[in-house]
Coordinates of C-alpha atoms in Angstrom, one line a residue:
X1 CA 85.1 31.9 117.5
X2 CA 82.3 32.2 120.6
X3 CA 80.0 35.1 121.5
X4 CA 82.0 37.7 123.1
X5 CA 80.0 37.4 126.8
X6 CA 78.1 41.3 127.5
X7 CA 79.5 43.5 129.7
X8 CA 83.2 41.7 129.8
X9 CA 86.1 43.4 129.3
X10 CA 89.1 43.0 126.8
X11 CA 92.0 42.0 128.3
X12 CA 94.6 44.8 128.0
X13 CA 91.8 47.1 127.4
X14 CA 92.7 51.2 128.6
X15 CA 90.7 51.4 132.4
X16 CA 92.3 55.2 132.7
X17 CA 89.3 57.7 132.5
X18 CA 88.6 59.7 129.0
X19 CA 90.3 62.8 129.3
X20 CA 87.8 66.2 130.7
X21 CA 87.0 68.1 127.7
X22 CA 87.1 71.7 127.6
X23 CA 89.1 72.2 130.8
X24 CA 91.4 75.4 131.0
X25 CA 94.4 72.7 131.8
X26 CA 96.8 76.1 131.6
X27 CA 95.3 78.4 133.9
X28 CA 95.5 75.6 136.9
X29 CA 99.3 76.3 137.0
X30 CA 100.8 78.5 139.6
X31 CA 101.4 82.0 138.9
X32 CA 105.3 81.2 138.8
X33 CA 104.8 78.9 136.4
X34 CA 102.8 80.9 134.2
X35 CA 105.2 83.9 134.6
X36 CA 108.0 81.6 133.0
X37 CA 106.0 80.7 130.3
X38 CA 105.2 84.2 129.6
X39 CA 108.4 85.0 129.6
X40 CA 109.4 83.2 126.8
X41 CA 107.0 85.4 124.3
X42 CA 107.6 88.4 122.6
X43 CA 106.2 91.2 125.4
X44 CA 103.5 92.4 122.9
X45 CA 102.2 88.9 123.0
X46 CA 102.8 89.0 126.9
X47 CA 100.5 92.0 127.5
X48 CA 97.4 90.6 125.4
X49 CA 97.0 87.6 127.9
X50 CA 95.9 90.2 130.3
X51 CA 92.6 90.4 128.3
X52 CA 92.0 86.4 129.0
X53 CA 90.9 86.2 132.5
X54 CA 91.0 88.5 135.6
X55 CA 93.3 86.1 137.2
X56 CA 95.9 86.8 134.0
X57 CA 95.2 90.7 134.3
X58 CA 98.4 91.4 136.3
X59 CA 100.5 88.3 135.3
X60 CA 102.7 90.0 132.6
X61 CA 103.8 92.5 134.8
X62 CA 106.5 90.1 136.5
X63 CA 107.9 88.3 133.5
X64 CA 111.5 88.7 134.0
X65 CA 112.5 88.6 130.3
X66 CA 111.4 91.0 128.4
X67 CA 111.7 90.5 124.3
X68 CA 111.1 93.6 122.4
X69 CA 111.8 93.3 118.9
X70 CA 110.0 94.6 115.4
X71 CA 110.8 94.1 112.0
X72 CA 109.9 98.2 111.6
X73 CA 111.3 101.1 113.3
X74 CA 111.6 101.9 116.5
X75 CA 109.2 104.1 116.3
X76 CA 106.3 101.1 116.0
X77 CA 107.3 99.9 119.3
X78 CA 108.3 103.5 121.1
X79 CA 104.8 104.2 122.9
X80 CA 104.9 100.5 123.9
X81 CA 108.1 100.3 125.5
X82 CA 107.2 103.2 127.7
X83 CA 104.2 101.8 129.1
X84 CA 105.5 98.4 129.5
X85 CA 108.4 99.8 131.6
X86 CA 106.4 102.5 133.5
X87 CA 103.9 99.5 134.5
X88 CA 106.2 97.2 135.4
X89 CA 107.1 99.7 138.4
X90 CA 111.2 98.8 138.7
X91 CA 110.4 95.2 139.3
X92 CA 113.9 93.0 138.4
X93 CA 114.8 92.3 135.4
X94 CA 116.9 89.0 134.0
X95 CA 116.7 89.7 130.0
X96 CA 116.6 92.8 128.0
X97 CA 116.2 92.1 124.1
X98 CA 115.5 94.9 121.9
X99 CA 115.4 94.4 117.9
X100 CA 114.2 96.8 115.4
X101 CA 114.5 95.3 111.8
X102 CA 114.0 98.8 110.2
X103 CA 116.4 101.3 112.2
X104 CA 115.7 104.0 114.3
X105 CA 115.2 108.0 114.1
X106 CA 118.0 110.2 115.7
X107 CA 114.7 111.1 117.7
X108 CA 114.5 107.8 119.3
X109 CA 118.2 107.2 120.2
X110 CA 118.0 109.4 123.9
X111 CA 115.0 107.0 124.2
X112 CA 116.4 103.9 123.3
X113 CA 119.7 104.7 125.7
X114 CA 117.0 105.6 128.8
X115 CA 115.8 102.4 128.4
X116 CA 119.0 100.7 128.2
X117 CA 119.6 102.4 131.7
X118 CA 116.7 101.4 132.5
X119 CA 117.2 97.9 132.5
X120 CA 120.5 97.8 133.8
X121 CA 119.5 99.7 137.2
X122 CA 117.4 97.1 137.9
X123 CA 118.9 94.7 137.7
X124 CA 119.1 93.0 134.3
X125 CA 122.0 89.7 133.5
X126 CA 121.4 89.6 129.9
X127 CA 121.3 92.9 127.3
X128 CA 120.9 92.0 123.9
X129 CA 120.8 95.2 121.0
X130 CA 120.0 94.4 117.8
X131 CA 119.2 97.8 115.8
X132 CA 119.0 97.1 111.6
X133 CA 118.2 99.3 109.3
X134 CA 118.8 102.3 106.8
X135 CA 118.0 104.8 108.9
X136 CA 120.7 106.2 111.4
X137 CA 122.8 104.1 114.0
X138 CA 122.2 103.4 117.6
X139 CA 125.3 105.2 119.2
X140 CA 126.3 104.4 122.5
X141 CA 128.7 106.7 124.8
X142 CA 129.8 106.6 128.3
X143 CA 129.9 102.5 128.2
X144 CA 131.8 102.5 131.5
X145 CA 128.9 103.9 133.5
X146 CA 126.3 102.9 131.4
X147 CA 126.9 99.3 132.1
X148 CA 128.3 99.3 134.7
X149 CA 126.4 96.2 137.2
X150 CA 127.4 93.5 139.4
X151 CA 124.5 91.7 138.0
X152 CA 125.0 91.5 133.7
X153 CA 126.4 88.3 132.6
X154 CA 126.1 88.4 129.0
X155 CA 125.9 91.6 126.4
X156 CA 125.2 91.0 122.6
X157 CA 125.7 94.5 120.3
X158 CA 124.3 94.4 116.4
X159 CA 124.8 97.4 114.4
X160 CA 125.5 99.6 117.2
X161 CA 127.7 102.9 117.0
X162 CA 130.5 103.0 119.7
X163 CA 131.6 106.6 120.5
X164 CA 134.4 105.6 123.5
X165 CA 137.8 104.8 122.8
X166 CA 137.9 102.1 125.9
X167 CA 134.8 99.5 126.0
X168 CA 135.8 99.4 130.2
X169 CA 133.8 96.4 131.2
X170 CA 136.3 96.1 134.4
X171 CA 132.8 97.3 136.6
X172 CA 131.1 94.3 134.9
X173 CA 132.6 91.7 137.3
X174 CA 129.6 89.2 136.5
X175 CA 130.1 89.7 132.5
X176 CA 130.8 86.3 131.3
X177 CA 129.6 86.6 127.6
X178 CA 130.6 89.6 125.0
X179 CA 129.4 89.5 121.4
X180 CA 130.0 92.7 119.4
X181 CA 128.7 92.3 115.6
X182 CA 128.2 94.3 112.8
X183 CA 129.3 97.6 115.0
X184 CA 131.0 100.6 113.8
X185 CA 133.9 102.4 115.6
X186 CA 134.3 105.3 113.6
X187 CA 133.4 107.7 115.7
X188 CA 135.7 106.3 118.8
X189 CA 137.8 109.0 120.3
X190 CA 141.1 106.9 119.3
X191 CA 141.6 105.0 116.2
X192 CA 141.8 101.8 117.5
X193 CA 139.1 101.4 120.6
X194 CA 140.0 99.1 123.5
X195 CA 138.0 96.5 124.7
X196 CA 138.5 95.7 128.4
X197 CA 136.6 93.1 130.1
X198 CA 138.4 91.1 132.8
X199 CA 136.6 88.4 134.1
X200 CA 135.0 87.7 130.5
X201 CA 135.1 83.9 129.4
X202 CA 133.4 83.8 126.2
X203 CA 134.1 86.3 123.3
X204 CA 132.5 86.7 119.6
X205 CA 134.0 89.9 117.6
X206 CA 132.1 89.9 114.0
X207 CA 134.0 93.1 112.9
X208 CA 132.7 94.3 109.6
X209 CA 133.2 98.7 109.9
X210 CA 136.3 100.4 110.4
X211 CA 139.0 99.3 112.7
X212 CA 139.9 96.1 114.5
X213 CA 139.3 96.7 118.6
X214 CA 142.3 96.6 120.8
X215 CA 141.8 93.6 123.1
X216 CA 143.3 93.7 126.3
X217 CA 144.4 90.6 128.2
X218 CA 141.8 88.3 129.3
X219 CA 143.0 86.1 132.2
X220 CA 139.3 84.5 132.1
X221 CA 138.5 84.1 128.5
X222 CA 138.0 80.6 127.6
X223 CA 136.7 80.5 124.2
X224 CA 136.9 83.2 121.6
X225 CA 135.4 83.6 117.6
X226 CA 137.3 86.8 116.1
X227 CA 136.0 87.5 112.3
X228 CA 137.7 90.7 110.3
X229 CA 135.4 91.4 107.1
X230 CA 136.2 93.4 104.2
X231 CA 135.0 96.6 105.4
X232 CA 136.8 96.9 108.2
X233 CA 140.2 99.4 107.2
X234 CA 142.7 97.0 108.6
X235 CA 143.5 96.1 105.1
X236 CA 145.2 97.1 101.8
X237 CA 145.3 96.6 98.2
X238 CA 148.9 96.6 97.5
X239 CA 150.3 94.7 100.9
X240 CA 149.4 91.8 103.4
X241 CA 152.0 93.1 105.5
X242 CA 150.6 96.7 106.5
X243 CA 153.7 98.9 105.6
X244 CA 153.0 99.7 102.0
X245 CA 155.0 103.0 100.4
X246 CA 151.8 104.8 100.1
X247 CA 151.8 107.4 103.5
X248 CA 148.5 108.6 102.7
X249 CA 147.2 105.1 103.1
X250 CA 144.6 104.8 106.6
X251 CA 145.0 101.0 106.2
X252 CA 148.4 100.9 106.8
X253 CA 149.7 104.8 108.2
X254 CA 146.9 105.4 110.7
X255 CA 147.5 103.2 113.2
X256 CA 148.2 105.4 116.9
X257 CA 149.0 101.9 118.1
X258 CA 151.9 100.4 116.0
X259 CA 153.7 99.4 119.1
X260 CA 150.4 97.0 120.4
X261 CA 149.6 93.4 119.8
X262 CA 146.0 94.7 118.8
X263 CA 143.6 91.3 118.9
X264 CA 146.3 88.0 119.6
X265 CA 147.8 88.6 122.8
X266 CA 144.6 89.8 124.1
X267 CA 143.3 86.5 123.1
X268 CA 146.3 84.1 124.0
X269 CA 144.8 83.0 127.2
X270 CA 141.5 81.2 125.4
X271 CA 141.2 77.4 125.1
X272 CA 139.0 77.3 122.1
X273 CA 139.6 80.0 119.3
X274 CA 138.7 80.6 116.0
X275 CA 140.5 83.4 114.0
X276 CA 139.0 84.1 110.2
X277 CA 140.1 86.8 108.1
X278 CA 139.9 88.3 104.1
X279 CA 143.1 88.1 102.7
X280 CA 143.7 91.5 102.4
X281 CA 143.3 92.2 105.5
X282 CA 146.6 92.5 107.8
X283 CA 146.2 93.0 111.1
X284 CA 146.4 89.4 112.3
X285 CA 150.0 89.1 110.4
X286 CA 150.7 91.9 112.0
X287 CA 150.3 90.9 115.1
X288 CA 152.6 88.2 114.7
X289 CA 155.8 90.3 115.2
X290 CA 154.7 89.9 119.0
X291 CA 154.8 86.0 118.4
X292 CA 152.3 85.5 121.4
X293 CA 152.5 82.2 123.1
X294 CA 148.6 80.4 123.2
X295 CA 149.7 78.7 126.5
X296 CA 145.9 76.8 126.8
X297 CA 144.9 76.5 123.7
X298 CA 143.5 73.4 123.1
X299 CA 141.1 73.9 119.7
X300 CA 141.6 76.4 117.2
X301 CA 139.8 77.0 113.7
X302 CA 141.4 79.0 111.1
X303 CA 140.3 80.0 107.1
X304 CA 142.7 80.7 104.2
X305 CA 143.7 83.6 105.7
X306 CA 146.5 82.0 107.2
X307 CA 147.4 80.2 104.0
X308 CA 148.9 83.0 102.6
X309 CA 151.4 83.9 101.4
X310 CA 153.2 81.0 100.0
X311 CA 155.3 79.9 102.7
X312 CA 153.0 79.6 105.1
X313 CA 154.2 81.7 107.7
X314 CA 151.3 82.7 109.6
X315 CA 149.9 79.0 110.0
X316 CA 153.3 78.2 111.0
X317 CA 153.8 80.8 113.7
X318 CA 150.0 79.9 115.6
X319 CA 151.2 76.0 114.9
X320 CA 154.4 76.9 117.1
X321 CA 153.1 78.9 119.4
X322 CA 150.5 76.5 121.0
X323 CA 152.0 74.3 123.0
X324 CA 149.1 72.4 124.4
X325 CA 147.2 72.5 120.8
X326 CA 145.0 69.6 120.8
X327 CA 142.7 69.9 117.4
X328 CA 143.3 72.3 114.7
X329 CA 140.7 72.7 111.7
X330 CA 141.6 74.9 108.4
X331 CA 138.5 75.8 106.5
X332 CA 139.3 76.9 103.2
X333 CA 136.9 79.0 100.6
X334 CA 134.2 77.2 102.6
X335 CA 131.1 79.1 104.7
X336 CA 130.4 77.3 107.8
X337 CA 131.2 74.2 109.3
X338 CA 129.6 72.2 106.1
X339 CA 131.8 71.7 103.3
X340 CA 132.0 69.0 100.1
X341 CA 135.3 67.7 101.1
X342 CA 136.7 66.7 104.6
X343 CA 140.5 65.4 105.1
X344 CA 141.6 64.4 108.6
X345 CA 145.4 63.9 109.2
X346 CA 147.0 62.6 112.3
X347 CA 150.4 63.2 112.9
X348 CA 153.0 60.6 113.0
X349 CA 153.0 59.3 116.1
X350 CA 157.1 58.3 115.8
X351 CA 158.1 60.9 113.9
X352 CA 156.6 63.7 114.9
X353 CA 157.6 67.4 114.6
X354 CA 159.3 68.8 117.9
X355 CA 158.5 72.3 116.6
X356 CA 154.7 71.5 117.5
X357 CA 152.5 70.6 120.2
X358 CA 152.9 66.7 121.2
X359 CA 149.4 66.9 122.4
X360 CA 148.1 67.2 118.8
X361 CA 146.3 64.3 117.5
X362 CA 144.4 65.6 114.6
X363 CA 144.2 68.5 112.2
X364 CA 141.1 69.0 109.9
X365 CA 141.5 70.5 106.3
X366 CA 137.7 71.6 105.1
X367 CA 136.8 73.0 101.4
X368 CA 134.4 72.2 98.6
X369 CA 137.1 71.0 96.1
X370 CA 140.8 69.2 96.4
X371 CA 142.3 72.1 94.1
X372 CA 146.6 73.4 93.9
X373 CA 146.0 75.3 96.7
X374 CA 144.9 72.6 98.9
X375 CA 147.2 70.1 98.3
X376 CA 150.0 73.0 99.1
X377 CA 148.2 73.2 102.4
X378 CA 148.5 69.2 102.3
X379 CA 152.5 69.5 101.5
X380 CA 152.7 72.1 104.3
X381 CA 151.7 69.9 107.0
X382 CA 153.6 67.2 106.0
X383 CA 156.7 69.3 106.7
X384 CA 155.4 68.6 110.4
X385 CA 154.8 64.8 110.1
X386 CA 151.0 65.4 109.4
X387 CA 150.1 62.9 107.4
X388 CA 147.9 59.3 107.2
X389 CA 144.9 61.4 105.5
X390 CA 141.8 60.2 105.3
X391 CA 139.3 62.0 102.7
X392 CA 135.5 62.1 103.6
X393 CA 133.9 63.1 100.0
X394 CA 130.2 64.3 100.8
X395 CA 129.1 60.9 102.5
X396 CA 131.9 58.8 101.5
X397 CA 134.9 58.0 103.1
X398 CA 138.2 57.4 101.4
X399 CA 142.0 56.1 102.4
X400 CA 144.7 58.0 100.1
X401 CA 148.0 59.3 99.4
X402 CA 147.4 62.7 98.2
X403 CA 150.7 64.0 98.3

């Protein structure tokens, strides 16, 4: 190979110039830009960039989303909530979070529900409450002036105490979003609290204390996720129906409401719905002596819950009862979408059931093993003409007759 000649260049060689070292690349953003990116951090982080520069001195200030959370108490964030606010002088506010991982002091509730007033008088679209802990609960009273905004579009409640009997979000006309998890209704002024919220498109009930909210019709909602735990007193030991003999019996006596569909014909309007349940628990069966017509529902999701009893009666009445049903997935003794065993049945396409939806083109049947109860799931659906199963075994895929 010749001499390489000095001073010519490789072909294909890089011409762009090195890169500047040591130049603040960040701070020659706009101030609009850099307000977005603060934004995004937790506000104590926010603040200490006002140490980095005089130019980033007053930069926090008009953040927009303000993310207060600690895994303590309340109390370790308390003095810095009140400056942050009082600083901020009123200026608008697009996101609220506040988390404490650790609970709160019955001192710091009046605190906590000034600054939740706070936020929503000026302005703020999303409110998120996340209050853990051992210590006391974060109650909440007076929802239908507290909230009460044209401007929130999304609310999330986590271990919050509700004191009204009737969550009126009809003030909320922007509310698009409602997820209520891990709350307690105990202390509601009725027994069964109503949840009110007309314009609302998206829902996400995680009820795990005391009684199952009253939903009342949604013309807007478009997708729900309704889960009843254990703890909530909807349920009894001797009875899936809710009418055992015992009359001292809360689960089954102490409903005001026995003449009201209490959850499914508040949620018969959704297109997307997912309904999971213990078995013990009764209030979806009971709900079905209304027999509410899903008129747009076009996925649904349901767990063993509706598997019981025997005959299937429960699966058979949602089945019925949504005429437009597209998809429908059972997950059985299985957490989350992620289970061992998969098996995908389409109905037959010439003989197919009139008693359910012709717009049906596949049903799901998720669970970690092919057991008795799941092939009486199997049989059920055959009844309808759901059949030509195909079993996905972790990553395998298998053609079989399984009835």
């Amino acid at each position: 190979m010749p001499p390489r000649k000095r001073g010519r260049k490789d072909e294909g060689a890089a011409t762009a110039a090195p890169p500047e070292v040591g130049r603040d690349h960040i701070s020659a953003l706009p101030d609009d830009a850099l307000q977005h990116i603060l934004s995004s951090l937790p506000a104590q982080d926010a603040v200490r960039t006002c140490a980095l520069a005089r130019r980033w001195r007053h930069l926090w200030k008009f953040t927009k989303d303000l993310h207060m959370t600690t895994p303590d108490s309340i109390e370790e964030i308390r003095e810095f909530v009140d400056h942050l606010l009082l600083l901020r002088a009123g200026l608008p506010i697009d996101t609220f979070e506040l988390g404490a991982g650790d609970g709160l002091s019955e001192d710091d509730i009046p605190l906590v529900n000034l600054w939740i007033r706070h936020a929503v008088a000026y302005k703020v679209q999303v409110l998120q409450l996340e209050i853990f802990g051992r210590w006391t609960w974060l109650k909440l009273k007076n929802l239908h002036l507290v909230f009460a905004s044209q401007h929130l579009t999304r609310l999330e409640f986590a271990n919050i105490r509700f004191n009204d009997s009737f969550f009126n979000f009809s003030s909320c006309l922007a509310l698009q979003d409602l997820r209520i998890r891990m709350c307690e209704l105990m202390h509601a002024k009725r027994i069964s609290s109503y949840i009110h919220a007309p314009n609302l498109a998206s829902l996400w009930l995680d009820e795990a204390f005391e009684r199952a909210a009253v939903l009342e019709r949604m013309p807007s909602l478009v997708e729900a996720v309704v889960t009843i735990h254990v703890f909530c007193s909807n349920s009894c030991s001797r009875t899936t129906s809710g009418s055992c003999d015992d009359l001292d019996c809360q689960g089954c006596h102490d409903i005001e409401e026995d003449d009201t569909c209490v959850l499914l014909q508040g949620l018969s309007i959704a297109k997307n719905l997912a309904l999971v349940a213990l078995s013990n628990t009764f209030i979806f069966r009971r709900d079905l002596k209304w027999c509410p017509t899903f008129s747009n529902l076009r996925t649904s999701l349901l767990n063993e819950y509706w598997c019981v009893p025997a005959d299937f009666s429960a699966l058979e009445c949602i089945l019925e009862h949504s005429p437009v049903l597209e998809k429908l997935t059972l997950q059985l003794f299985c957490k989350g979408p992620k289970s061992k065993v998969e098996i995908k049945g389409i109905p037959d396409p010439i003989e197919r059931s009139a008693a359910i939806s012709e717009h049906l083109r596949i049903v799901e049947v998720k669970c970690e093993v092919v057991d008795e109860t799941v092939l009486n799931v199997l049989k059920f659906l055959n009844k309808f003409n759901i059949n030509k199963l195909r079993l996905h075994y972790s990553h395998s895929l298998y053609f079989c007759n399984l009835l």
